[in-house]
Structures are given as structure tokens and as C-alpha cells.
Short mmCIF file of C-alpha atoms and ligand atoms in Angstrom, two decimals:
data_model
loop_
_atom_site.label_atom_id
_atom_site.label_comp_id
_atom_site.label_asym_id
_atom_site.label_seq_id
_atom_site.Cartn_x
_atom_site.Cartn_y
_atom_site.Cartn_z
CA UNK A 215 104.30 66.19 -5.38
CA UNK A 216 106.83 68.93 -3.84
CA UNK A 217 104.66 71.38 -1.73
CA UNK A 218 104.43 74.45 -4.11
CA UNK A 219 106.52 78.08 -3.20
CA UNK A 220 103.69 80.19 -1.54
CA UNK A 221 104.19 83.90 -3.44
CA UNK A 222 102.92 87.19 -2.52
CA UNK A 223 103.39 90.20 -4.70
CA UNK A 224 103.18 93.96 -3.06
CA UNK A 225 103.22 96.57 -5.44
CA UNK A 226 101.24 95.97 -8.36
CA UNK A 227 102.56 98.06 -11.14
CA UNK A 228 104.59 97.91 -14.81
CA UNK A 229 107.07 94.95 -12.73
CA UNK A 230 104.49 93.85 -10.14
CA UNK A 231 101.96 92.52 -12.68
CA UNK A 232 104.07 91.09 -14.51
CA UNK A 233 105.94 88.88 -11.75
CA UNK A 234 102.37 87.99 -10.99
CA UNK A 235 101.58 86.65 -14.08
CA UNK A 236 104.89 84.93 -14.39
CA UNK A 237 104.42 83.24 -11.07
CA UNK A 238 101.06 81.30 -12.31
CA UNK A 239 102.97 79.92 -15.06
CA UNK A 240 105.37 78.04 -12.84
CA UNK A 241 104.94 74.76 -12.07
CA UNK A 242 106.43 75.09 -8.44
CA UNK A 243 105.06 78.32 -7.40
CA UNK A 244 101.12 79.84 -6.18
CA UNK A 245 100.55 83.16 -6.38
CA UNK A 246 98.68 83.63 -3.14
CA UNK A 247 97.41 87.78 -4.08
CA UNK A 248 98.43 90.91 -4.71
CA UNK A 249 98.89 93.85 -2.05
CA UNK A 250 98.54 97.41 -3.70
CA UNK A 251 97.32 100.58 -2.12
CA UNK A 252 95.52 101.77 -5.53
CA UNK A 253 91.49 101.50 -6.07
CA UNK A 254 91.52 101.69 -10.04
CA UNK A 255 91.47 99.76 -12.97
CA UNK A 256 94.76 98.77 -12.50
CA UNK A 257 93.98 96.50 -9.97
CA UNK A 258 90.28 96.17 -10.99
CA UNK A 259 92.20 94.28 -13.80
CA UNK A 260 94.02 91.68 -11.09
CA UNK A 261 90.54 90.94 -9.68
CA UNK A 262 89.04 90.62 -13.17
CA UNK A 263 91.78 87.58 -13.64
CA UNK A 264 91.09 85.57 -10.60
CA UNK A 265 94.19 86.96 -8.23
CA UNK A 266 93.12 87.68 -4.68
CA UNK A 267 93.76 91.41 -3.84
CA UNK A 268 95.07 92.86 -0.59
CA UNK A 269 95.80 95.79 0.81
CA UNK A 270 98.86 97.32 1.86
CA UNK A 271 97.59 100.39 3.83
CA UNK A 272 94.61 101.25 5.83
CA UNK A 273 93.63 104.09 3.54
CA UNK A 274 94.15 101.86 0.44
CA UNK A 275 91.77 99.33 1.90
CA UNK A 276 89.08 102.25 2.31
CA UNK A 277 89.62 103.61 -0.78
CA UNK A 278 89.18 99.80 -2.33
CA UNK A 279 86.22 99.47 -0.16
CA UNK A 280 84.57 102.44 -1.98
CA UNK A 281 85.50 101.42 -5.11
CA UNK A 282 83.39 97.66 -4.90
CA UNK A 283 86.47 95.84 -4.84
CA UNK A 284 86.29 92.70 -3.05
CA UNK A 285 89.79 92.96 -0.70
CA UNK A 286 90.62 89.78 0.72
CA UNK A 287 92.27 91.29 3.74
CA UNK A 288 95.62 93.46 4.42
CA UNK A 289 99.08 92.77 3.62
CA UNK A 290 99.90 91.26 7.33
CA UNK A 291 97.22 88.76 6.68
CA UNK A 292 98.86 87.81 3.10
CA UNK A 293 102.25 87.62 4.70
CA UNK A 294 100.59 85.13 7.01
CA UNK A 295 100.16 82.69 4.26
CA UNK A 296 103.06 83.24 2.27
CA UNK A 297 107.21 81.85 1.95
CA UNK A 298 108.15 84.60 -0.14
CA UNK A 299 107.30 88.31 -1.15
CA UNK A 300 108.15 90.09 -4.19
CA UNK A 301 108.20 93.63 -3.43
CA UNK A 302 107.40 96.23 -6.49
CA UNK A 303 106.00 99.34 -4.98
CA UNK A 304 108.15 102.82 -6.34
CA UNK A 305 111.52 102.96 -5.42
CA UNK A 306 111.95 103.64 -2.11
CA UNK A 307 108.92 102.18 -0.93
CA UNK A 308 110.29 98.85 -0.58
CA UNK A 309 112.90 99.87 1.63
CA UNK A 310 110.32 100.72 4.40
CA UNK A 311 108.55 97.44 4.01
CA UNK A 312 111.69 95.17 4.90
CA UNK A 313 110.75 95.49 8.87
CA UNK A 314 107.21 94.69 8.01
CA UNK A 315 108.44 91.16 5.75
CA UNK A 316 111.19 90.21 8.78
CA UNK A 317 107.99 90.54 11.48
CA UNK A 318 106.45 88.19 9.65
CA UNK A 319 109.26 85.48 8.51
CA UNK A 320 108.81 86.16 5.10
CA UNK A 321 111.49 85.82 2.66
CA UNK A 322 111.43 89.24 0.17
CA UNK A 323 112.97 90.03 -3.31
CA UNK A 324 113.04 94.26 -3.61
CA UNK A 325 113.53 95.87 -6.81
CA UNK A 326 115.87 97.87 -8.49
CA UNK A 327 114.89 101.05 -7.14
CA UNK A 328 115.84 100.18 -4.10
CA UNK A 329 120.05 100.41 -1.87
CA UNK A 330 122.00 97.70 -3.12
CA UNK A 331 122.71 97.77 0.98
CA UNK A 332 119.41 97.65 2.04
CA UNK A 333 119.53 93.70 1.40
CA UNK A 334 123.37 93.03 0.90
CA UNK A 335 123.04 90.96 -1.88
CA UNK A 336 121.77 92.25 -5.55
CA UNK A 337 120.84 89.12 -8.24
CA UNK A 338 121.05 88.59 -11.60
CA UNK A 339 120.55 84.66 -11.97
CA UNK A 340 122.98 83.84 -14.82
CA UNK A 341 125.79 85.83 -12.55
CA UNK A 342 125.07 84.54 -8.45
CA UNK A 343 122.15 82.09 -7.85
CA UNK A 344 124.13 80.56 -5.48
CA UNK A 345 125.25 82.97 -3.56
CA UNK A 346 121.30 84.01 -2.89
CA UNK A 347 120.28 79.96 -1.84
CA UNK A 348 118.78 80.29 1.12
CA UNK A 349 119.16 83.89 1.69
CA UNK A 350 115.87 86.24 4.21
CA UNK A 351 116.26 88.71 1.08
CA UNK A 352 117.94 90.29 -2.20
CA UNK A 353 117.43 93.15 -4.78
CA UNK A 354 116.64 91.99 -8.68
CA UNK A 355 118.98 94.96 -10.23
CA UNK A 356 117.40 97.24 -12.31
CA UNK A 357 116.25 96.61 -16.27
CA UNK A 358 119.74 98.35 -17.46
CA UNK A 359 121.51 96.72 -15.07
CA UNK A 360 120.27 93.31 -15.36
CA UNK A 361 121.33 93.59 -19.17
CA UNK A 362 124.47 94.92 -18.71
CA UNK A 363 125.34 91.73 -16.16
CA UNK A 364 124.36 89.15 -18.27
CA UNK A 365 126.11 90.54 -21.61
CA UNK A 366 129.50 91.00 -19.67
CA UNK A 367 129.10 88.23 -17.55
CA UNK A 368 128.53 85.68 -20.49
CA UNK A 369 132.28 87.62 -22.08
CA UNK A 370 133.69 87.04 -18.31
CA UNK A 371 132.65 83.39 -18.72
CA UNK A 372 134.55 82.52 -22.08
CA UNK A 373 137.64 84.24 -20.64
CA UNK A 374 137.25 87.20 -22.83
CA UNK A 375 136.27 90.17 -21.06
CA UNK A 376 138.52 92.90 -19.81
CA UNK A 377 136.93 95.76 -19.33
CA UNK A 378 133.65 97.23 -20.25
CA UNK A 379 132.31 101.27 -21.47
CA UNK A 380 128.57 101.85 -22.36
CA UNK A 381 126.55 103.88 -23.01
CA UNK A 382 122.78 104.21 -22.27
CA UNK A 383 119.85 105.33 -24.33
CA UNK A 384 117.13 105.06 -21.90
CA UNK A 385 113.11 105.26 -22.32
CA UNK A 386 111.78 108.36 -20.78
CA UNK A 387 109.14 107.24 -19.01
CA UNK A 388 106.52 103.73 -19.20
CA UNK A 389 103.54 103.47 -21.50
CA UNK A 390 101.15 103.65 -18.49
CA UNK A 391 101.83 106.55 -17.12
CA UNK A 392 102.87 108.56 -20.57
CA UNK A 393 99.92 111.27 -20.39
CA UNK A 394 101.78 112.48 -16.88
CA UNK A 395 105.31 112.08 -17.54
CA UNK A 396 108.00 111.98 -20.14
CA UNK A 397 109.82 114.52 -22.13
CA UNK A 398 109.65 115.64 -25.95
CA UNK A 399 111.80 115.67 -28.64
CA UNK A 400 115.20 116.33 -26.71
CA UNK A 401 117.64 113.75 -25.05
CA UNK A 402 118.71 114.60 -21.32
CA UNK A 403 122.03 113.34 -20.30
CA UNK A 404 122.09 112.19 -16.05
CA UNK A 405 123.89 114.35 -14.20
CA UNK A 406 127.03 112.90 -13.60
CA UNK A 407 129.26 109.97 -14.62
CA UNK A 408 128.97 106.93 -13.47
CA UNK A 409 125.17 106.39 -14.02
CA UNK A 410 124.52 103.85 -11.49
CA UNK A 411 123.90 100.48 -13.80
CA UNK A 412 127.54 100.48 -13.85
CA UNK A 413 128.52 100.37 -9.81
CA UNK A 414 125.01 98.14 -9.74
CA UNK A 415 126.58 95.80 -11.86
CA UNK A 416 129.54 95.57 -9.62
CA UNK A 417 127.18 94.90 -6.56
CA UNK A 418 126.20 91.95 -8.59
CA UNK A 419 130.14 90.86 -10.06
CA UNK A 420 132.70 92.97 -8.22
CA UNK A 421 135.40 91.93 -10.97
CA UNK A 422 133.98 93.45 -13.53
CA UNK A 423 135.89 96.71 -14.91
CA UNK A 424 132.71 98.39 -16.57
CA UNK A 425 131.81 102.26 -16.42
CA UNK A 426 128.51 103.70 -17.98
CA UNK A 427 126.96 107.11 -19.32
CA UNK A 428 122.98 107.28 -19.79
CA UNK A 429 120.82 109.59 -21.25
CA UNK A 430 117.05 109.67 -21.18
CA UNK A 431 115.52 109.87 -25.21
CA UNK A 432 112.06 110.82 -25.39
CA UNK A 433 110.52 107.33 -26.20
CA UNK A 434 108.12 105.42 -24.03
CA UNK A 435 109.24 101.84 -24.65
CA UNK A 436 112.78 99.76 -24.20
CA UNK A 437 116.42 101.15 -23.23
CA UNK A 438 119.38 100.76 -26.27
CA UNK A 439 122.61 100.51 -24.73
CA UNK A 440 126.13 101.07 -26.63
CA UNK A 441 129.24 99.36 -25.91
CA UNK A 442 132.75 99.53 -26.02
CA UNK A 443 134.95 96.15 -25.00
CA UNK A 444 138.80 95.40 -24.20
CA UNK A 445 138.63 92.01 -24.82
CA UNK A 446 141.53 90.04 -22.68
CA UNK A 447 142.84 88.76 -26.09
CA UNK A 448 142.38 88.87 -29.77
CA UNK A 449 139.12 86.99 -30.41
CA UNK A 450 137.24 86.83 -33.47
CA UNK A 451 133.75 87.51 -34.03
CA UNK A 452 132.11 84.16 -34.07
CA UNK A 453 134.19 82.92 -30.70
CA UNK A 454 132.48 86.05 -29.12
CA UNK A 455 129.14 85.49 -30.46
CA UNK A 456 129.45 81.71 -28.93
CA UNK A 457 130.43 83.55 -25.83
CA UNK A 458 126.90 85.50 -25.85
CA UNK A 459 124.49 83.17 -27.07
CA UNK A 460 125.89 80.63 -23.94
CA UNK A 461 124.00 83.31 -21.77
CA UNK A 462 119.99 82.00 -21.99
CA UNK A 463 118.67 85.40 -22.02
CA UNK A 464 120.18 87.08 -24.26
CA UNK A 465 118.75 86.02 -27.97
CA UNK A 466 120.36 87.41 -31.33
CA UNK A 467 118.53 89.90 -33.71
CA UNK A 468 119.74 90.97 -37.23
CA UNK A 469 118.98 93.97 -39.57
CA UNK A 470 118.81 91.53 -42.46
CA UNK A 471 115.95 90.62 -40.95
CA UNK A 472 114.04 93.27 -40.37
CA UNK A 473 115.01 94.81 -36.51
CA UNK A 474 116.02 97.79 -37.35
CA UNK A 475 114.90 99.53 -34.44
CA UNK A 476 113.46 99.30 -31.21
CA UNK A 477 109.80 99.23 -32.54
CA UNK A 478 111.43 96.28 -34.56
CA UNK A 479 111.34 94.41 -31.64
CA UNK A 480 108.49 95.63 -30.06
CA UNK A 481 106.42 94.51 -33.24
CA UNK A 482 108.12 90.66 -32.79
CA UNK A 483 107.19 90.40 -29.52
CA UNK A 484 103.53 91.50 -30.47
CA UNK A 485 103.55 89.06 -33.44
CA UNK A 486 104.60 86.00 -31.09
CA UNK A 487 102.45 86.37 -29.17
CA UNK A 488 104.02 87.49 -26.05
CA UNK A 489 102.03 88.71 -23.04
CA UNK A 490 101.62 92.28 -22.85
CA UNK A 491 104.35 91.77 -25.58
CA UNK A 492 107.25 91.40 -23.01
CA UNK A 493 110.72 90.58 -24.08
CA UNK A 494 112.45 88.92 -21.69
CA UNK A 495 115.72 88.80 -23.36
CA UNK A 496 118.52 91.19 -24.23
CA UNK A 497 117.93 91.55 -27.83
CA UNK A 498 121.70 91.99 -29.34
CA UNK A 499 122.38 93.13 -32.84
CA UNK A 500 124.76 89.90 -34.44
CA UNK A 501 125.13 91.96 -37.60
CA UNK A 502 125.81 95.21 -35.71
CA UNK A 503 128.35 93.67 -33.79
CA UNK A 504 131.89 94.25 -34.29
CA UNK A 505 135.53 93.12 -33.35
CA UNK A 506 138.84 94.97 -34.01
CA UNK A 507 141.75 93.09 -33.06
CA UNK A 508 141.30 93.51 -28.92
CA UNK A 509 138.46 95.46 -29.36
CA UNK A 510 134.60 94.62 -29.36
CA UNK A 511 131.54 96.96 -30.39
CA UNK A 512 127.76 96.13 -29.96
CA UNK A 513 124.59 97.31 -29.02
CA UNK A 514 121.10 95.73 -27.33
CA UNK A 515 117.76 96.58 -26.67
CA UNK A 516 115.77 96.08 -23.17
CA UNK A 517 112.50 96.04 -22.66
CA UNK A 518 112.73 97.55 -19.65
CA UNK A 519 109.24 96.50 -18.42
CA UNK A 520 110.08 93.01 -18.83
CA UNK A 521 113.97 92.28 -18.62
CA UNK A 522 113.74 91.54 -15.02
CA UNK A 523 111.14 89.09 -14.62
CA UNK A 524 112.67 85.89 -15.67
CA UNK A 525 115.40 86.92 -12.72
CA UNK A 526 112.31 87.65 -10.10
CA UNK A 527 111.20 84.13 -10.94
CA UNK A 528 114.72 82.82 -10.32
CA UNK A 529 114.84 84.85 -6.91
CA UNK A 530 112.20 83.33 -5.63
CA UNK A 531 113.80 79.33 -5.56
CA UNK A 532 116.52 80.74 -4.85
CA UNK A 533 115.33 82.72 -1.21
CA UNK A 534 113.37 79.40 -1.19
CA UNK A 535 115.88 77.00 -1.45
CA UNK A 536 113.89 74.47 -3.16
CA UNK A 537 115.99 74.27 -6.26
CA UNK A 538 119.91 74.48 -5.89
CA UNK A 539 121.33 74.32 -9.41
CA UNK A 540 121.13 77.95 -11.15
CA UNK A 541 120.93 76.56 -14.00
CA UNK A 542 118.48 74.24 -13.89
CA UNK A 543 115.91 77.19 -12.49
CA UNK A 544 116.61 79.11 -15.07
CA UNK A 545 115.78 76.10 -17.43
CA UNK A 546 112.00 76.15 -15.65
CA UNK A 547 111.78 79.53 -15.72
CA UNK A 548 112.87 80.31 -19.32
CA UNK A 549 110.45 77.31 -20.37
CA UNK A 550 107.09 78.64 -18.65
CA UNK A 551 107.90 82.50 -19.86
CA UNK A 552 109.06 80.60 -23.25
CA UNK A 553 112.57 82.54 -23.45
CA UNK A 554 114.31 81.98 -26.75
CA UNK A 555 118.08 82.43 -27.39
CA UNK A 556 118.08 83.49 -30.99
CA UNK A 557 115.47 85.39 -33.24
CA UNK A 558 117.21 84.90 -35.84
CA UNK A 559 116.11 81.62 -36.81
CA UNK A 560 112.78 79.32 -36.89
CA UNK A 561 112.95 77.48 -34.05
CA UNK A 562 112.84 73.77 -34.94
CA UNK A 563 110.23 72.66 -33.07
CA UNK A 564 107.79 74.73 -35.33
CA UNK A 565 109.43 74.77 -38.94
CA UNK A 566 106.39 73.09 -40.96
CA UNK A 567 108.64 71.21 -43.21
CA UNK A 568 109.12 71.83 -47.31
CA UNK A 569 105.88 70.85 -49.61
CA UNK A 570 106.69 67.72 -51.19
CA UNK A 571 106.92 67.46 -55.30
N1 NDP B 257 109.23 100.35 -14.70
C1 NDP B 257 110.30 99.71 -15.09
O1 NDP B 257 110.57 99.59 -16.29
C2 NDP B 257 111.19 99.07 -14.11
C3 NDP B 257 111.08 99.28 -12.75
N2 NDP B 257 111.95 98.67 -11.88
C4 NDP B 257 111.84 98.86 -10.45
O2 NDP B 257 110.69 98.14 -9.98
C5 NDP B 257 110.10 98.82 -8.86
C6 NDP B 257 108.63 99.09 -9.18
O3 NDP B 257 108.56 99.95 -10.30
P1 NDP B 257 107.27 100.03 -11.22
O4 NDP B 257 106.66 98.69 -11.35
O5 NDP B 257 107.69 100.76 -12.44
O6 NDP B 257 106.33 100.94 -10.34
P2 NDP B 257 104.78 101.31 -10.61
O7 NDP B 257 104.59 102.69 -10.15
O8 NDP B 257 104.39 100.93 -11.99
O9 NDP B 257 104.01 100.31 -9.63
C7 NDP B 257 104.11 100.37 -8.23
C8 NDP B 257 102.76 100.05 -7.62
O10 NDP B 257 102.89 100.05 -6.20
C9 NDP B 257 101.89 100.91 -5.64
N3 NDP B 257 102.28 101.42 -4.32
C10 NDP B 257 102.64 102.68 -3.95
N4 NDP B 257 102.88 102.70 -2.62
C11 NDP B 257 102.66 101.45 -2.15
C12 NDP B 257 102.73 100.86 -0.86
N5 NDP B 257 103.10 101.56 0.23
N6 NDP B 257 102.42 99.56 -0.74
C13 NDP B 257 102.04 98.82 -1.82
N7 NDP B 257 101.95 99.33 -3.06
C14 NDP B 257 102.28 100.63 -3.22
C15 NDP B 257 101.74 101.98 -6.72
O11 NDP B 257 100.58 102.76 -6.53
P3 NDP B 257 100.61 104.33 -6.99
O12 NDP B 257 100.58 104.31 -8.50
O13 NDP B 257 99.42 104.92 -6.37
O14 NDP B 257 101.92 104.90 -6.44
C16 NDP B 257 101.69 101.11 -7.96
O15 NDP B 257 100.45 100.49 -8.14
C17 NDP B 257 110.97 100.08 -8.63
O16 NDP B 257 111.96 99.74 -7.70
C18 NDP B 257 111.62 100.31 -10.01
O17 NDP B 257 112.82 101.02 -9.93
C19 NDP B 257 112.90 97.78 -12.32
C20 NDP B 257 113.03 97.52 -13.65
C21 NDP B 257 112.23 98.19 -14.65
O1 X15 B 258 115.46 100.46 -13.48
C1 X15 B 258 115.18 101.09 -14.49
O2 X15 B 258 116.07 101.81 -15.23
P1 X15 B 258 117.52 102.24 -14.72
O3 X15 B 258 118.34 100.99 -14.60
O4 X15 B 258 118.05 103.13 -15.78
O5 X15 B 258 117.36 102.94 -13.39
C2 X15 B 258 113.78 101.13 -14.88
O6 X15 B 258 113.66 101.34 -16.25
C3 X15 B 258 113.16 102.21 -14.05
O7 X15 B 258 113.67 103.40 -14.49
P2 X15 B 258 113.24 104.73 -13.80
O8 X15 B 258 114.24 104.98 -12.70
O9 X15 B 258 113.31 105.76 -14.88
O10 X15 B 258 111.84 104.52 -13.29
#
């Protein structure tokens, strides 16, 4: 059997937890611990499930100490046993850390938060797996962004895609940290034009013509993002449709249905099961969705929490090099985190067949 990808995880917040727990699904991957600096029952809850815990500063390890947590060591001692580390301390953090990962040969995914140009390359697996084979490090772009690559990327693919306005809705703050954070019933518009998804998305596809506008609502969960499309051509709506459910991650939701909202999907996720109730995909209204002779109109939901883990996972071959073919990663990946292209139907696998007369 192939020697497994050895995977540390520093940072262990709303992303960091979850890239942990998506790492011990995967066949080809360990998840060797979990660096953090915090003494709490956050990461009370990692030693509760079995992860080994680190720590990433000399104070944190102290304050763990105090707290009866059993640390296993610090982070140079993880990085010692590791091929690859998935950074997901605050933004900015990570940025520090890269001299820390190059001391000790380890290959290291950043987040969102962080400089596109702190690692020269920024990922979204659909769009460039291959240009991060073998690479010391990238960024996984940010929840918004990582949406807005894979919708336009899958219209770029089918030849349909000129250029590209949206719009951002986005959640104020996370469910976590909701008592200390967040805003009330208002909507505050960022301060200036472009909001960065948009030049982040062009860090990931520098061909793409896209500009977009965000606002923060005064919700705790997902990001809804508007959009505008010059198609290159005339298309109808089914052609584009085909165009976005060839993308893996993004899965079609309908009003007829029943999503009518964001809690819509929220509620699914619960009911199916998912961990934490993560969506991985870009949930995309196919009955909102709307084509006027060169012109296309649609709008998503991200879980913003979640959107970026299936790409982490992807990172991590990819840095790794132990899996070449994008799309066959994403075909291991989507399978262990059970990804689905379409919530609109039963899948077939499950339908229970009609009762016989
Ligand atoms: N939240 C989201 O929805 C998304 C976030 N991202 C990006 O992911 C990254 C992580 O964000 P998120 O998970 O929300 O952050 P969180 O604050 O939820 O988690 C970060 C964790 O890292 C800890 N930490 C702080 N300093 C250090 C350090 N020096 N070494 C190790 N751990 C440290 C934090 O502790 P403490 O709480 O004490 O600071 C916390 O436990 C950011 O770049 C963000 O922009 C991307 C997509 C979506
Ligand atoms: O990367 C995110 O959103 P963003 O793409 O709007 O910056 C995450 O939801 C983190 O957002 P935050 O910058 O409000 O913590």
C-alpha cells in the first residue's frame, strides 16, 4: 500500500477543524495533530476525538499545561513528523509561520486571509491543480472566492463566459464567535469597489473579466452572491446549466422544492446528515436562474465555513505530488466528504424503489 500523506493542521478554528476532520476521512492521508495556541473547549474537543494536540507557542503550551490538557509536544516537533501543513490560524498569522514551515521542509497550504504573494500561487482545484503539483506552498482562496472560481470557471470551460459582475451578501460574522462580534439589523457595504474576491479570483484565473461589490448582512451563517453574465454568445438556459453542473462542486437547488433561503439549505445539510452540517458545494438556484439573449442572471449560497475544505483536501496531493490528475483527486475527495452535484433529485443509489401491487 502507497505510504500515506503525513498532515499537520496549525490553527484549529471554524476552517482548521474542519480540514482536520476531512483529512481522517481520506484514504491516502494521517492526520498527525493539531497545533493551536488556545487552552479551551475548543481544543478540549480535538483531544476528546482522539487527535494529538500541539502547541504552537510557548505561552499556549503553559496555558494548555494548566488547563490538564495532555500536549504532545510543540509545533517544531509536529513539523518533524509531517509532509504537509495546513495552516488556519487568523489572517495574518499564517504569513509569519511560512519561515517556520521552510526551516523545517514542510510543504504548507495558507488560507484565504492571507497575500495572494505571500505563496505565489492561490488554488481552487477545479481551476489549477496542476499548476500547484509539486509546489513548497499555496493559498486555498477565500469561501467567496472559491465560489466565485468554480461558477465562472465551469462558464469559461463550455466556451461561454465573457465577463462576470457580482455582487456579495456576506455573513457578518461565524456562529462561534456570535456573542462577541457581528452587527444587527443593518447591511454595511465594504469600503470601496473592487471587494477583493474579485482580483482573488484573478490570482487564481487571470482571464477572467469579473468585478465584485460585497456587503456584510447581519446573519451568522453562509454568503449569497448575485450575478450578472456577458455570455460570449447566445446560449440558452439548459446549455448553461450543463455548463455548471460539469463543475463537481457546485450542486443545483430549486424553490419548488423548498430552498427558499439560506436557512433552506442550512436545514438540508442538517437533515443529511452532514458533519457540523457543512455544505461543501455552491448551492445555485436552477429555477432562479435566468438567460436573456447574451445575458445570464443567478445567484448561490456558500457556506462559508465549509466551501473551502474539499479544495484544502485537494491542496494537499497536490503540494504532495502523489496524485497528478486533478480530476481524479477531486473524485477521492468529493467521495470521502460525500459531495453531491444536484439536490434536486434522489440520488439513485438510495431511491427505495415503488411498492409493488
Ligand atoms: N471563517 C470562515 O468562514 C473562513 C475563513 N477563512 C480563512 O481561514 C483562516 C482561518 O480562519 P478561521 O478558521 O475563521 O479562524 P478562527 O479564529 O476560527 O481559528 C483560528 C485558530 O487559530 C488560533 N491561533 C491564533 N494564533 C495562532 C498561532 N500563532 N498559532 C496557531 N494557532 C493560532 C486561534 O486562537 P484564538 O481564537 O485564540 O485567536 C484559533 O483557535 C483565515 O485566513 C480566514 O480568512 C477562509 C474561508 C472561510
Ligand atoms: O474568506 C472569507 O470571506 P471573504 O472572501 O469575504 O473574505 C471568510 O468568510 C472569512 O471572512 P472574514 O474576513 O469576514 O473573516
Amino acid at each position: 500500500m502507497p505510504k500515506k500523506i503525513r498532515v499537520a493542521v496549525n490553527g484549529y478554528g471554524v476552517i482548521g477543524k474542519r480540514v482536520a476532520d476531512a483529512v481522517r476521512v481520506q484514504q491516502d492521508m494521517e492526520l498527525v495533530g493539531v497545533s493551536d495556541v488556545i487552552s479551551d473547549y475548543r481544543i478540549k474537543t480535538a483531544v476528546t476525538l482522539g487527535i494529538s494536540v500541539y502547541a504552537s507557542t510557548t505561552e499556549g503550551s503553559a496555558q494548555m499545561d494548566a488547563a490538564g490538557l495532555p500536549v504532545a509536544g510543540g509545533l517544531h516537533q509536529l513539523l518533524d513528523k509531517v509532509d504537509v501543513v495546513v495552516d488556519c490560524t487568523p489572517a495574518k498569522i499564517g504569513a509569519g509561520n511560512l519561515e517556520r514551515y521552510r526551516e523545517h521542509g514542510v510543504k504548507a497550504i495558507f488560507q484565504g486571509g492571507e497575500k495572494h504573494e505571500l505563496t505565489g500561487h492561490s488554488f481552487v482545484a477545479h481551476a489549477n491543480y496542476a499548476t500547484a503539483l509539486g509546489r513548497e506552498t499555496t493559498r486555498v482562496v477565500s469561501c467567496n472566492t472559491t465560489a466565485t472560481v468554480r461558477t465562472l470557471t465551469a462558464l469559461k470551460d463550455a466556451g461561454l463566459l465573457a465577463k462576470a459582475r457580482g455582487v456579495l451578501i456576506r455573513r457578518a460574522t461565524d456562529p462561534w464567535e456570535s456573542d462577541h462580534s457581528g452587527i444587527m439589523n443593518t447591511i454595511v457595504p465594504e469600503g470601496r469597489i473592487p471587494s477583493h474576491q474579485g482580483p482573488d479570483a484573478q490570482s487564481v484565473d487571470s482571464s477572467l473579466d469579473v468585478v465584485t461589490m460585497a456587503a456584510k448582512g447581519s446573519h451568522t451563517q453562509n454568503h449569497m452572491h448575485y450575478w450578472t453574465v456577458e455570455l460570449s454568445r447566445t446560449a440558452d438556459r439548459e446549455e448553461v446549466l450543463d455548463a455548471l453542473r460539469a463543475e463537481s462542486r457546485i450542486a443545483l437547488v430549486r424553490r419548488a422544492d423548498g430552498i427558499v433561503a439560506l436557512n433552506s439549505t442550512i436545514e438540508l445539510m442538517r437533515d443529511l446528515g452532514r458533519p457540523r452540517g457543512d455544505m461543501y458545494e455552491v448551492a445555485l438556484w436552477e429555477d432562479i436562474l435566468t438567460v436573456q439573449g447574451n445575458e445570464l442572471f443567478y445567484t448561490y449560497t456558500v457556506d462559508n465555513q465549509a466551501v473551502v475544505i474539499p479544495e484544502n483536501i485537494d491542496a494537499i496531493r497536490a503540494l504532495a505530488g502523489t496524485v497528478t490528475n486533478a480530476a481524479e483527486s477531486i473524485r477521492r475527495t468529493n467521495d470521502a466528504l460525500g459531495v453531491r452535484q444536484d439536490f434536486t433529485t434522489v440520488p439513485e443509489n438510495t431511491r427505495t424503489g415503488s411498492v409493488g401491487t
